[in-house]
PDB file of C-alpha atoms in Angstrom:
ATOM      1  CA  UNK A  24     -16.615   7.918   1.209  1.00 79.00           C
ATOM      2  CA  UNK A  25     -15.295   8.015   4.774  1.00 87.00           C
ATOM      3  CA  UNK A  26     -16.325  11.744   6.690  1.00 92.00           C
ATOM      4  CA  UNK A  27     -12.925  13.027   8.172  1.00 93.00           C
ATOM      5  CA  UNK A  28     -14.215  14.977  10.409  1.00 93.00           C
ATOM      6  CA  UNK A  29     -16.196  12.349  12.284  1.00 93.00           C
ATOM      7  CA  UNK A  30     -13.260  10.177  11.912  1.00 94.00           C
ATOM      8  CA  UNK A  31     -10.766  12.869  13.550  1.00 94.00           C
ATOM      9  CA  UNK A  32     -13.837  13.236  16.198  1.00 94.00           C
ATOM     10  CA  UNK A  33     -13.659   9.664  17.124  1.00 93.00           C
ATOM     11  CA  UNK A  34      -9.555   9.849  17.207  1.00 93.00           C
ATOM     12  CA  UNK A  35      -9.692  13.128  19.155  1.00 92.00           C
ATOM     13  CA  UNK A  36     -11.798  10.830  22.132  1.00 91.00           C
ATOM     14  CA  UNK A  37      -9.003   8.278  21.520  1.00 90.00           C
ATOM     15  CA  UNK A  38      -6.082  10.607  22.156  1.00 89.00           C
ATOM     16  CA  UNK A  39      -7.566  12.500  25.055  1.00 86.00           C
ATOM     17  CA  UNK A  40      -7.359   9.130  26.739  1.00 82.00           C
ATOM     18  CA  UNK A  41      -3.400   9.349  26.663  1.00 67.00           C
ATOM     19  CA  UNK A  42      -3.286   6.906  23.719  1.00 63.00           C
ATOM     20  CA  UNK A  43      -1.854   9.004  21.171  1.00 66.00           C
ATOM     21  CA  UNK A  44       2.117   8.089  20.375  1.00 58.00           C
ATOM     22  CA  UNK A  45       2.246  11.963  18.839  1.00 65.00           C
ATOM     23  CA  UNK A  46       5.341  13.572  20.488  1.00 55.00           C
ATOM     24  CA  UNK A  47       3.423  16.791  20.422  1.00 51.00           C
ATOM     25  CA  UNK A  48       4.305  19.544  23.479  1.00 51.00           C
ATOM     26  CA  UNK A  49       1.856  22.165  23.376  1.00 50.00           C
ATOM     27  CA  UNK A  50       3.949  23.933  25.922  1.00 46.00           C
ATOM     28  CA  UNK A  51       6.813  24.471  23.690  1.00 45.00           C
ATOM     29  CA  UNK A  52       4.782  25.414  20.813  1.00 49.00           C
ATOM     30  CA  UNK A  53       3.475  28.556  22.975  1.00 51.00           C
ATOM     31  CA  UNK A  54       0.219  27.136  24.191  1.00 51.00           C
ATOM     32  CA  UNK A  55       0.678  26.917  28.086  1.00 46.00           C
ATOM     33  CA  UNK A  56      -2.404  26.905  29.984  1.00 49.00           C
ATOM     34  CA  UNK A  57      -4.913  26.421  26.812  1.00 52.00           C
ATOM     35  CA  UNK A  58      -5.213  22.443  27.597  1.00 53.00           C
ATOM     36  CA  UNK A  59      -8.364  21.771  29.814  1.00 54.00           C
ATOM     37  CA  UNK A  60      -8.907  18.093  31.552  1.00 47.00           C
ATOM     38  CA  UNK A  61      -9.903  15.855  28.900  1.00 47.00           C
ATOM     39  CA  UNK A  62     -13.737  15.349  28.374  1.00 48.00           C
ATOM     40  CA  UNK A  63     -14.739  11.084  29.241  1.00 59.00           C
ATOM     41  CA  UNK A  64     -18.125  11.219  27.808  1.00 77.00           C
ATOM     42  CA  UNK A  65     -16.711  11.990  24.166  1.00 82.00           C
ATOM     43  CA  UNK A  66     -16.883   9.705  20.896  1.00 86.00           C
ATOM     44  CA  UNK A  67     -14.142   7.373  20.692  1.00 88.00           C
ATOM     45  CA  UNK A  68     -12.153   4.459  18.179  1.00 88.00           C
ATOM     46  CA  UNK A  69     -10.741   1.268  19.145  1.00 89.00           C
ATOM     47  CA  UNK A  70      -7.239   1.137  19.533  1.00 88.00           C
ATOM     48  CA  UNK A  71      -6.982  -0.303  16.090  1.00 90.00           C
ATOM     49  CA  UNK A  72      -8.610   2.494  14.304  1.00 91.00           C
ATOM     50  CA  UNK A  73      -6.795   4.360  16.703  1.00 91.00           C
ATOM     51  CA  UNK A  74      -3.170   3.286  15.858  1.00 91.00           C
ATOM     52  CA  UNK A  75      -4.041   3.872  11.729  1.00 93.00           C
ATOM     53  CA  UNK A  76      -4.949   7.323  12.463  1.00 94.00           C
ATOM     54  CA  UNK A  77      -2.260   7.956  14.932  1.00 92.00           C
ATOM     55  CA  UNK A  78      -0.455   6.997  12.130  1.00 92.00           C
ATOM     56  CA  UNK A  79      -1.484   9.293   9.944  1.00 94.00           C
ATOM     57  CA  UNK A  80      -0.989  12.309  12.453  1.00 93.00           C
ATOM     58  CA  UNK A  81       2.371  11.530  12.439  1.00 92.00           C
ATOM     59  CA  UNK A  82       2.821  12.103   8.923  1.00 92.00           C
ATOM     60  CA  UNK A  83       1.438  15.197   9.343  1.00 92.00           C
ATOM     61  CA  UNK A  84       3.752  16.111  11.908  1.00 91.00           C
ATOM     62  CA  UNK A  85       6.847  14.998   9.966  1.00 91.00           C
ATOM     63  CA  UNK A  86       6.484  16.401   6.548  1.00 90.00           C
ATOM     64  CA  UNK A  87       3.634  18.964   7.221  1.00 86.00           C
ATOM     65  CA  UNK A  88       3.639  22.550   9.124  1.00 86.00           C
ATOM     66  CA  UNK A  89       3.356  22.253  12.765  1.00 89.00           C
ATOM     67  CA  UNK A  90       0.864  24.904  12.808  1.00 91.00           C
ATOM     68  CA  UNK A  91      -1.212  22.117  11.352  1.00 93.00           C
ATOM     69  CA  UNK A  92      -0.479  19.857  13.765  1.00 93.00           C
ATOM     70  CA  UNK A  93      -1.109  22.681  16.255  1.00 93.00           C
ATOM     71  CA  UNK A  94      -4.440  22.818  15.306  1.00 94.00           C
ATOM     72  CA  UNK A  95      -5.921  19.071  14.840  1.00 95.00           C
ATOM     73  CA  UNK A  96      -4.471  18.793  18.282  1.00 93.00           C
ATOM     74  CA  UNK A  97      -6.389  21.764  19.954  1.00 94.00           C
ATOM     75  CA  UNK A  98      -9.533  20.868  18.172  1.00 95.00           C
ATOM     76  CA  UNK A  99      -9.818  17.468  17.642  1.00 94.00           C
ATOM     77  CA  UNK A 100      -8.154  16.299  21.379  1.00 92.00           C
ATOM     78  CA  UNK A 101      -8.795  18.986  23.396  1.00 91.00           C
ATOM     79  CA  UNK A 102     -11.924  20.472  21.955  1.00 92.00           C
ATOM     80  CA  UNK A 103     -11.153  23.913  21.480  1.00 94.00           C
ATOM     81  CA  UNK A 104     -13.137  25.916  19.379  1.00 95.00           C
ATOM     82  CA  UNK A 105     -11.677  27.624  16.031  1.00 95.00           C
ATOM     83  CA  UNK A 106     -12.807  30.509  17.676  1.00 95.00           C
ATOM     84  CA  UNK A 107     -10.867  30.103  20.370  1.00 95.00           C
ATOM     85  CA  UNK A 108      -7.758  28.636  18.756  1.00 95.00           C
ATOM     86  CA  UNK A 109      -7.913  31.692  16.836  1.00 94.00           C
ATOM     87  CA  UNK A 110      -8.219  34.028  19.762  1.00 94.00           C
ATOM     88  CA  UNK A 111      -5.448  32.752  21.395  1.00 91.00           C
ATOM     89  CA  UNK A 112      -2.903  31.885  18.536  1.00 90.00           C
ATOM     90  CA  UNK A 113      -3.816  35.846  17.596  1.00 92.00           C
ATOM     91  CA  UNK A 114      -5.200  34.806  14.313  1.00 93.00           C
ATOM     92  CA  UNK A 115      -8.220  35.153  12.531  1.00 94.00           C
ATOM     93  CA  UNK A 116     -10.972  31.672  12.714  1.00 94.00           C
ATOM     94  CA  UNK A 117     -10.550  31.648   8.830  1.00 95.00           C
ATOM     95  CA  UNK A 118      -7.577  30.887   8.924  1.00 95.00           C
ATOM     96  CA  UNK A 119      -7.979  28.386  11.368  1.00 96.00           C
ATOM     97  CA  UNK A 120     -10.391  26.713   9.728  1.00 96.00           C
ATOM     98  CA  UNK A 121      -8.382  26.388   6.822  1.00 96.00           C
ATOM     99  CA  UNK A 122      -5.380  25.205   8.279  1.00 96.00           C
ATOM    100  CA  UNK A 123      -7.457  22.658   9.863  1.00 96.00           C
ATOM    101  CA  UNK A 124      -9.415  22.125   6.588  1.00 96.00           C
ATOM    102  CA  UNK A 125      -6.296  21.225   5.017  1.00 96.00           C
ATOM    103  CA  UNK A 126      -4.622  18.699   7.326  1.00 96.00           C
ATOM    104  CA  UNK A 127      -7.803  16.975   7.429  1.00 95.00           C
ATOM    105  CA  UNK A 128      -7.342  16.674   3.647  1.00 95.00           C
ATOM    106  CA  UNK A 129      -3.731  15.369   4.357  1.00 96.00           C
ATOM    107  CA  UNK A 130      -4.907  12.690   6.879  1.00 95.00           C
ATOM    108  CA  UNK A 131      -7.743  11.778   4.612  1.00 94.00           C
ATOM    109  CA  UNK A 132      -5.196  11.204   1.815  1.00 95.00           C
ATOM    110  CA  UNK A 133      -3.006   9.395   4.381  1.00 94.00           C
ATOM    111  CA  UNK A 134      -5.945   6.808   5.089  1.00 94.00           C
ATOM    112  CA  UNK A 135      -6.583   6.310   1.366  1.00 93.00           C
ATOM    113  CA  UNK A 136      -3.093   5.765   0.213  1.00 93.00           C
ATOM    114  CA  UNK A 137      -3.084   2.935   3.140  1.00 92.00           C
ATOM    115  CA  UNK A 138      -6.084   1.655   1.760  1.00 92.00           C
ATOM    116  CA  UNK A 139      -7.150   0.209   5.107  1.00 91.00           C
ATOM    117  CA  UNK A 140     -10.641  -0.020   6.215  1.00 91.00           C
ATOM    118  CA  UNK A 141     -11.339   0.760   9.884  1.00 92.00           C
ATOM    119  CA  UNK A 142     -13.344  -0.370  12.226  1.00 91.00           C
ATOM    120  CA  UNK A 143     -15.810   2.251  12.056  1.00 91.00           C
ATOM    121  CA  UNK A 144     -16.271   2.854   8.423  1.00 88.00           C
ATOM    122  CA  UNK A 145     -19.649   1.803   9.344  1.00 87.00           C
ATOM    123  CA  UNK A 146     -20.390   4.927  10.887  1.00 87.00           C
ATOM    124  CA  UNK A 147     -18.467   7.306   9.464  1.00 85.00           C
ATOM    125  CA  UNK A 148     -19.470   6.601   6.039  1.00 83.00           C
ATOM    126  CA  UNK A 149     -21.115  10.068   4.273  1.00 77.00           C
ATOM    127  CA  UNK A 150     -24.768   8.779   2.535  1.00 73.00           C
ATOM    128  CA  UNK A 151     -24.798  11.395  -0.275  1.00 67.00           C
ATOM    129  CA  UNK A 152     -27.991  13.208   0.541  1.00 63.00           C
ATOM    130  CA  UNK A 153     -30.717  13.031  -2.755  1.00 42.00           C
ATOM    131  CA  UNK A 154     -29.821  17.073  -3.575  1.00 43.00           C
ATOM    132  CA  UNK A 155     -26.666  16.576  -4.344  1.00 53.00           C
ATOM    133  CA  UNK A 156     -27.435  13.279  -6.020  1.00 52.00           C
ATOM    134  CA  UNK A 157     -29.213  15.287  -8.274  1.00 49.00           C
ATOM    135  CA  UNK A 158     -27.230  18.129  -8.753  1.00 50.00           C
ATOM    136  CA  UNK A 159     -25.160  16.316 -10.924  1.00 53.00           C
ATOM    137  CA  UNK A 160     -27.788  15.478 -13.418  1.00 52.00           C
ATOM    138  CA  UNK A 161     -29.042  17.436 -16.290  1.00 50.00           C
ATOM    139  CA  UNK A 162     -32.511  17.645 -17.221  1.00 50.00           C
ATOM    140  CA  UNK A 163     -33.165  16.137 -20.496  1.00 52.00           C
ATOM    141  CA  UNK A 164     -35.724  18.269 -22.403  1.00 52.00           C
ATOM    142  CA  UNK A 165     -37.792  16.682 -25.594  1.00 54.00           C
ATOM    143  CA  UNK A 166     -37.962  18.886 -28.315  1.00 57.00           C
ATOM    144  CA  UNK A 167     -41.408  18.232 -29.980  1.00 51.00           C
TER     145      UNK A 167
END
């Protein structure tokens, strides 16, 4: 199972670059002056991988809420906190962490549905970790 998050990460690095085909205007969606100079030293995708999940942000901004968009953007690409997307949209950091929460989900489905495998599956792939392995697992008990 691919981790979206480190995916979206890689993307982000991707995007900052001025790769991303997103028509997205941060200006007109009330966030002038929150965009910083892009970070270089930052995790990034090939352009393949890139393109696939550029994609998939597209979707999002055509059928989704823009808020959503909003947010992926501000996080993932220009590495703003949820804090401070919070502070500054005037809302609270739960709710930005869910609408972030679920456009990740809507990009992740996006990537399934294409059934593509990218380039960096490799490293993006979650290991399940041996508690919740077990979790899952009931104890057998011999009655003597």
């Amino acid at each position: 199972m691919r981790d979206i998050q480190q995916i979206l990460e890689r993307w982000g690095g991707w995007a900052a670059q001025h790769n991303t085909a997103v028509n997205w205007s941060p200006i007109a969606a009330g966030f002038k002056g929150l965009i910083g100079a892009p970070a270089s030293s930052r995790p990034s995708c090939c352009d393949d991988d890139g393109l696939i999940i550029d994609g998939c942000i597209s979707r999002l901004q055509q059928i989704r809420k823009s808020e959503e968009l909003n947010a992926i953007m501000l996080y993932y690409v220009h590495g703003l906190s949820k804090r401070e997307i919070g502070r500054r949209v005037k809302t609270s950091e739960r709710e930005i962490r869910r609408v972030i929460e679920t456009a990740e989900g809507f990009i992740e489905g996006c990537l399934c549905m294409l059934g593509v495998s990218l380039q960096m599956d490799p490293e993006v792939t979650k290991q399940p970790d041996e508690e919740s392995a077990h979790a899952g697992r009931k104890k057998r008990v011999r009655l003597v």
